[in-house]
Amino acid sequence: MKLLKISLLTLFLTINFAPLNAQSKTKSYTLKKGHVFDIIFLNTKPDTKQKLQHYFKTAFPVAEKMGYHRLPGIGIKGSPTQGNYHPESMIFGYWDTLNGREKFLHDIQKTMPDFHEERRNIWSTFNLTYYELKQDLSFSINPEKFNIVTAYWHKDKSSFQKFKKEWVQKMKKAGGKIEVDFIEGASPFGYHYNPDYLVITSWKNKTDFDQFYKENLKMDHSSVKHVNQFHIK
């Protein structure tokens, strides 16, 4: 079981039984143009350690042969600041190519016919978005800062761009910084979670974020279809 916990810490850093002090250091991420970056929001069911062990042992060797690389995950702290979804973990990974990413979900069922069923047995939510990178990407998450993930879905792209521009201006004025942002993602069938704009911002402290948060809530949201927002550590 000790080896299993070490493996899970590497694979999914913030699953239920990962130690809290595992997130005491800055996490840095560097990817290349053409890589495909996975972002997964998870909630893990209780009493699933044996199923997790089987899943990792069976699925991950296949994924790695197809170009998958594990990256440190992030814990989600407290209740969401906006929206109706409360995942416990934000998992990162990347694939060497888009073909490998898409082919995996088809080929894994040859090795593990109950792959999708087992995911449902282990995770009560498993929401995946992936992004084919058009340029090199480098960012970091410093747990000493107050870090926020915001996901927006728009009603109309043109009017949302005006909202987004104002949002960014207010965020920067309040002392926030964009660590990384994403558009034009994709989600596999059965795992749909594809916001039109996903951004990670960092703040010196919660007070600075709260100042922006109050102004954000006052904005005209008529172009926004939905939002999720989480504090990550």
Tab-separated table of C-alpha atoms in Angstrom:
chain	number	residue	atom	x	y	z
A	1	MET	CA	0.000	0.000	0.000
A	2	LYS	CA	2.897	2.369	0.664
A	3	LEU	CA	4.080	1.946	-2.930
A	4	LEU	CA	0.557	2.587	-4.134
A	5	LYS	CA	0.417	5.882	-2.224
A	6	ILE	CA	3.740	6.984	-3.716
A	7	SER	CA	2.478	6.130	-7.192
A	8	LEU	CA	-0.759	8.005	-6.648
A	9	LEU	CA	1.151	11.007	-5.354
A	10	THR	CA	3.055	11.097	-8.644
A	11	LEU	CA	0.040	10.419	-10.831
A	12	PHE	CA	-2.799	12.229	-9.123
A	13	LEU	CA	-1.198	14.416	-6.479
A	14	THR	CA	-4.355	15.444	-4.730
A	15	ILE	CA	-6.531	12.332	-4.645
A	16	ASN	CA	-8.172	11.749	-1.260
A	17	PHE	CA	-5.312	10.113	0.608
A	18	ALA	CA	-2.365	12.141	-0.761
A	19	PRO	CA	-0.560	13.974	2.065
A	20	LEU	CA	-1.399	17.659	2.397
A	21	ASN	CA	2.229	18.759	2.728
A	22	ALA	CA	2.965	17.326	-0.718
A	23	GLN	CA	1.934	20.684	-2.157
A	24	SER	CA	4.435	22.875	-0.317
A	25	LYS	CA	6.569	23.692	-3.371
A	26	THR	CA	6.066	25.591	-6.608
A	27	LYS	CA	5.013	23.371	-9.485
A	28	SER	CA	6.468	24.267	-12.883
A	29	TYR	CA	5.245	23.050	-16.261
A	30	THR	CA	7.064	23.232	-19.601
A	31	LEU	CA	5.573	21.866	-22.820
A	32	LYS	CA	6.351	22.156	-26.507
A	33	LYS	CA	4.334	23.200	-29.524
A	34	GLY	CA	2.319	20.220	-30.727
A	35	HIS	CA	1.952	18.650	-27.302
A	36	VAL	CA	-1.581	18.068	-26.071
A	37	PHE	CA	-2.222	19.343	-22.545
A	38	ASP	CA	-4.836	17.559	-20.415
A	39	ILE	CA	-6.780	19.260	-17.637
A	40	ILE	CA	-8.998	16.942	-15.608
A	41	PHE	CA	-11.295	17.860	-12.726
A	42	LEU	CA	-11.964	14.910	-10.418
A	43	ASN	CA	-13.981	13.737	-7.465
A	44	THR	CA	-12.906	10.331	-6.153
A	45	LYS	CA	-15.397	7.949	-4.570
A	46	PRO	CA	-14.595	6.459	-1.161
A	47	ASP	CA	-13.270	2.905	-0.773
A	48	THR	CA	-11.767	2.721	-4.263
A	49	LYS	CA	-8.088	2.005	-3.474
A	50	GLN	CA	-8.119	-1.475	-5.013
A	51	LYS	CA	-9.907	-0.222	-8.119
A	52	LEU	CA	-7.389	2.616	-8.405
A	53	GLN	CA	-4.513	0.161	-8.167
A	54	HIS	CA	-5.982	-1.970	-10.959
A	55	TYR	CA	-6.748	1.107	-13.085
A	56	PHE	CA	-3.228	2.534	-12.832
A	57	LYS	CA	-1.583	-0.838	-13.386
A	58	THR	CA	-3.665	-1.545	-16.500
A	59	ALA	CA	-4.363	1.799	-18.157
A	60	PHE	CA	-1.215	3.825	-17.603
A	61	PRO	CA	1.244	1.544	-19.438
A	62	VAL	CA	-0.990	1.776	-22.507
A	63	ALA	CA	-1.241	5.564	-22.206
A	64	GLU	CA	2.512	5.955	-21.788
A	65	LYS	CA	3.217	3.864	-24.884
A	66	MET	CA	0.991	6.279	-26.784
A	67	GLY	CA	2.922	9.308	-25.560
A	68	TYR	CA	1.310	10.226	-22.254
A	69	HIS	CA	3.359	12.011	-19.575
A	70	ARG	CA	2.327	12.561	-15.964
A	71	LEU	CA	2.499	16.022	-14.419
A	72	PRO	CA	1.939	17.210	-10.829
A	73	GLY	CA	-1.692	17.840	-9.994
A	74	ILE	CA	-3.264	20.571	-7.902
A	75	GLY	CA	-5.632	20.478	-4.942
A	76	ILE	CA	-8.825	22.533	-4.925
A	77	LYS	CA	-9.381	24.282	-1.615
A	78	GLY	CA	-12.628	25.238	0.042
A	79	SER	CA	-15.942	25.861	-1.654
A	80	PRO	CA	-16.085	27.234	-5.211
A	81	THR	CA	-16.161	31.019	-5.415
A	82	GLN	CA	-18.493	30.875	-8.431
A	83	GLY	CA	-20.513	28.186	-10.156
A	84	ASN	CA	-22.151	24.932	-9.125
A	85	TYR	CA	-19.294	22.415	-9.432
A	86	HIS	CA	-16.964	21.411	-6.597
A	87	PRO	CA	-14.158	19.076	-7.733
A	88	GLU	CA	-11.464	18.068	-5.270
A	89	SER	CA	-8.533	17.791	-7.674
A	90	MET	CA	-7.215	19.387	-10.855
A	91	ILE	CA	-5.019	16.907	-12.725
A	92	PHE	CA	-2.477	17.789	-15.423
A	93	GLY	CA	-0.769	15.626	-18.023
A	94	TYR	CA	0.321	15.843	-21.621
A	95	TRP	CA	0.560	13.746	-24.776
A	96	ASP	CA	3.243	13.919	-27.441
A	97	THR	CA	0.666	14.171	-30.235
A	98	LEU	CA	-3.035	14.753	-30.788
A	99	ASN	CA	-3.256	11.420	-32.590
A	100	GLY	CA	-1.926	9.579	-29.549
A	101	ARG	CA	-4.337	11.406	-27.259
A	102	GLU	CA	-7.381	10.543	-29.370
A	103	LYS	CA	-6.279	7.018	-30.255
A	104	PHE	CA	-5.825	6.066	-26.604
A	105	LEU	CA	-9.540	6.161	-25.764
A	106	HIS	CA	-10.218	3.767	-28.627
A	107	ASP	CA	-7.309	1.369	-28.149
A	108	ILE	CA	-7.452	1.138	-24.340
A	109	GLN	CA	-10.649	-0.883	-24.592
A	110	LYS	CA	-8.710	-3.689	-26.287
A	111	THR	CA	-6.631	-4.033	-23.129
A	112	MET	CA	-9.275	-2.924	-20.631
A	113	PRO	CA	-12.804	-3.518	-22.005
A	114	ASP	CA	-14.380	-2.054	-18.858
A	115	PHE	CA	-12.220	1.106	-18.965
A	116	HIS	CA	-15.055	3.634	-18.999
A	117	GLU	CA	-17.109	1.635	-16.504
A	118	GLU	CA	-14.158	1.509	-14.109
A	119	ARG	CA	-13.697	5.261	-14.367
A	120	ARG	CA	-17.321	5.703	-13.358
A	121	ASN	CA	-16.806	3.268	-10.485
A	122	ILE	CA	-13.790	5.227	-9.193
A	123	TRP	CA	-14.697	8.860	-9.872
A	124	SER	CA	-18.049	10.519	-9.291
A	125	THR	CA	-16.924	13.276	-11.663
A	126	PHE	CA	-14.266	13.051	-14.366
A	127	ASN	CA	-14.313	16.186	-16.505
A	128	LEU	CA	-11.634	16.431	-19.168
A	129	THR	CA	-10.528	19.186	-21.522
A	130	TYR	CA	-7.458	18.915	-23.717
A	131	TYR	CA	-5.617	21.546	-25.709
A	132	GLU	CA	-3.327	21.033	-28.689
A	133	LEU	CA	-0.606	23.617	-28.108
A	134	LYS	CA	0.021	26.058	-30.944
A	135	GLN	CA	3.219	27.299	-29.300
A	136	ASP	CA	5.605	26.389	-26.492
A	137	LEU	CA	4.070	26.719	-23.040
A	138	SER	CA	5.657	27.370	-19.665
A	139	PHE	CA	3.953	28.313	-16.407
A	140	SER	CA	4.124	27.671	-12.684
A	141	ILE	CA	1.840	27.509	-9.652
A	142	ASN	CA	3.296	28.922	-6.449
A	143	PRO	CA	1.327	27.749	-3.381
A	144	GLU	CA	2.561	30.770	-1.432
A	145	LYS	CA	0.301	32.900	-3.625
A	146	PHE	CA	-3.499	32.900	-3.773
A	147	ASN	CA	-4.284	31.008	-6.991
A	148	ILE	CA	-7.636	30.923	-8.761
A	149	VAL	CA	-8.942	28.893	-11.694
A	150	THR	CA	-11.809	30.453	-13.645
A	151	ALA	CA	-13.723	28.735	-16.449
A	152	TYR	CA	-16.181	30.666	-18.603
A	153	TRP	CA	-18.686	29.498	-21.190
A	154	HIS	CA	-20.038	32.242	-23.445
A	155	LYS	CA	-23.396	32.865	-25.067
A	156	ASP	CA	-21.938	34.865	-27.908
A	157	LYS	CA	-18.236	34.983	-28.772
A	158	SER	CA	-18.171	38.597	-29.928
A	159	SER	CA	-19.906	40.087	-26.889
A	160	PHE	CA	-17.960	37.792	-24.557
A	161	GLN	CA	-14.695	39.236	-25.880
A	162	LYS	CA	-15.755	42.625	-24.517
A	163	PHE	CA	-16.556	41.027	-21.168
A	164	LYS	CA	-13.216	39.219	-21.161
A	165	LYS	CA	-11.297	42.410	-21.955
A	166	GLU	CA	-12.957	44.232	-19.069
A	167	TRP	CA	-12.405	41.204	-16.808
A	168	VAL	CA	-8.676	41.163	-17.557
A	169	GLN	CA	-8.373	44.916	-16.998
A	170	LYS	CA	-10.098	44.727	-13.615
A	171	MET	CA	-8.064	41.677	-12.636
A	172	LYS	CA	-4.742	43.374	-13.386
A	173	LYS	CA	-5.816	46.617	-11.705
A	174	ALA	CA	-6.548	44.651	-8.528
A	175	GLY	CA	-3.090	43.100	-8.581
A	176	GLY	CA	-3.812	39.783	-10.264
A	177	LYS	CA	-1.606	38.054	-12.816
A	178	ILE	CA	-2.483	35.540	-15.535
A	179	GLU	CA	-0.251	32.499	-15.087
A	180	VAL	CA	-1.752	30.630	-18.036
A	181	ASP	CA	-4.938	30.688	-20.070
A	182	PHE	CA	-6.545	28.438	-22.661
A	183	ILE	CA	-9.077	28.636	-25.460
A	184	GLU	CA	-10.222	26.218	-28.184
A	185	GLY	CA	-10.128	23.023	-26.176
A	186	ALA	CA	-11.829	19.690	-26.824
A	187	SER	CA	-13.498	17.059	-24.656
A	188	PRO	CA	-13.975	13.349	-25.425
A	189	PHE	CA	-17.468	11.892	-25.602
A	190	GLY	CA	-18.637	11.053	-22.086
A	191	TYR	CA	-16.213	13.442	-20.370
A	192	HIS	CA	-17.447	16.776	-21.661
A	193	TYR	CA	-16.065	19.831	-19.916
A	194	ASN	CA	-15.016	22.391	-22.471
A	195	PRO	CA	-15.107	26.031	-21.307
A	196	ASP	CA	-14.610	28.718	-23.925
A	197	TYR	CA	-12.017	30.382	-21.704
A	198	LEU	CA	-10.064	28.821	-18.856
A	199	VAL	CA	-7.543	30.910	-16.938
A	200	ILE	CA	-5.351	30.494	-13.858
A	201	THR	CA	-4.624	33.751	-12.045
A	202	SER	CA	-2.343	34.385	-9.089
A	203	TRP	CA	-2.684	37.000	-6.374
A	204	LYS	CA	-0.415	38.240	-3.607
A	205	ASN	CA	-3.100	37.361	-1.082
A	206	LYS	CA	-6.803	36.650	-0.673
A	207	THR	CA	-7.530	40.302	0.132
A	208	ASP	CA	-6.398	41.392	-3.331
A	209	PHE	CA	-8.493	38.689	-4.963
A	210	ASP	CA	-11.544	39.604	-2.887
A	211	GLN	CA	-11.241	43.204	-4.073
A	212	PHE	CA	-11.377	42.015	-7.680
A	213	TYR	CA	-14.056	39.435	-6.900
A	214	LYS	CA	-16.498	42.116	-5.732
A	215	GLU	CA	-15.940	44.109	-8.922
A	216	ASN	CA	-16.212	40.974	-11.049
A	217	LEU	CA	-19.637	40.119	-9.648
A	218	LYS	CA	-20.884	43.620	-10.515
A	219	MET	CA	-19.979	43.188	-14.198
A	220	ASP	CA	-22.565	42.700	-16.927
A	221	HIS	CA	-22.725	38.915	-17.353
A	222	SER	CA	-25.263	38.902	-20.183
A	223	SER	CA	-22.678	37.400	-22.567
A	224	VAL	CA	-21.728	34.650	-20.098
A	225	LYS	CA	-23.530	31.325	-20.233
A	226	HIS	CA	-21.862	29.706	-17.216
A	227	VAL	CA	-18.874	29.971	-14.873
A	228	ASN	CA	-16.867	27.748	-12.543
A	229	GLN	CA	-14.248	29.215	-10.235
A	230	PHE	CA	-12.002	27.484	-7.702
A	231	HIS	CA	-9.197	28.293	-5.292
A	232	ILE	CA	-6.239	25.996	-5.962
A	233	LYS	CA	-3.199	25.417	-3.784
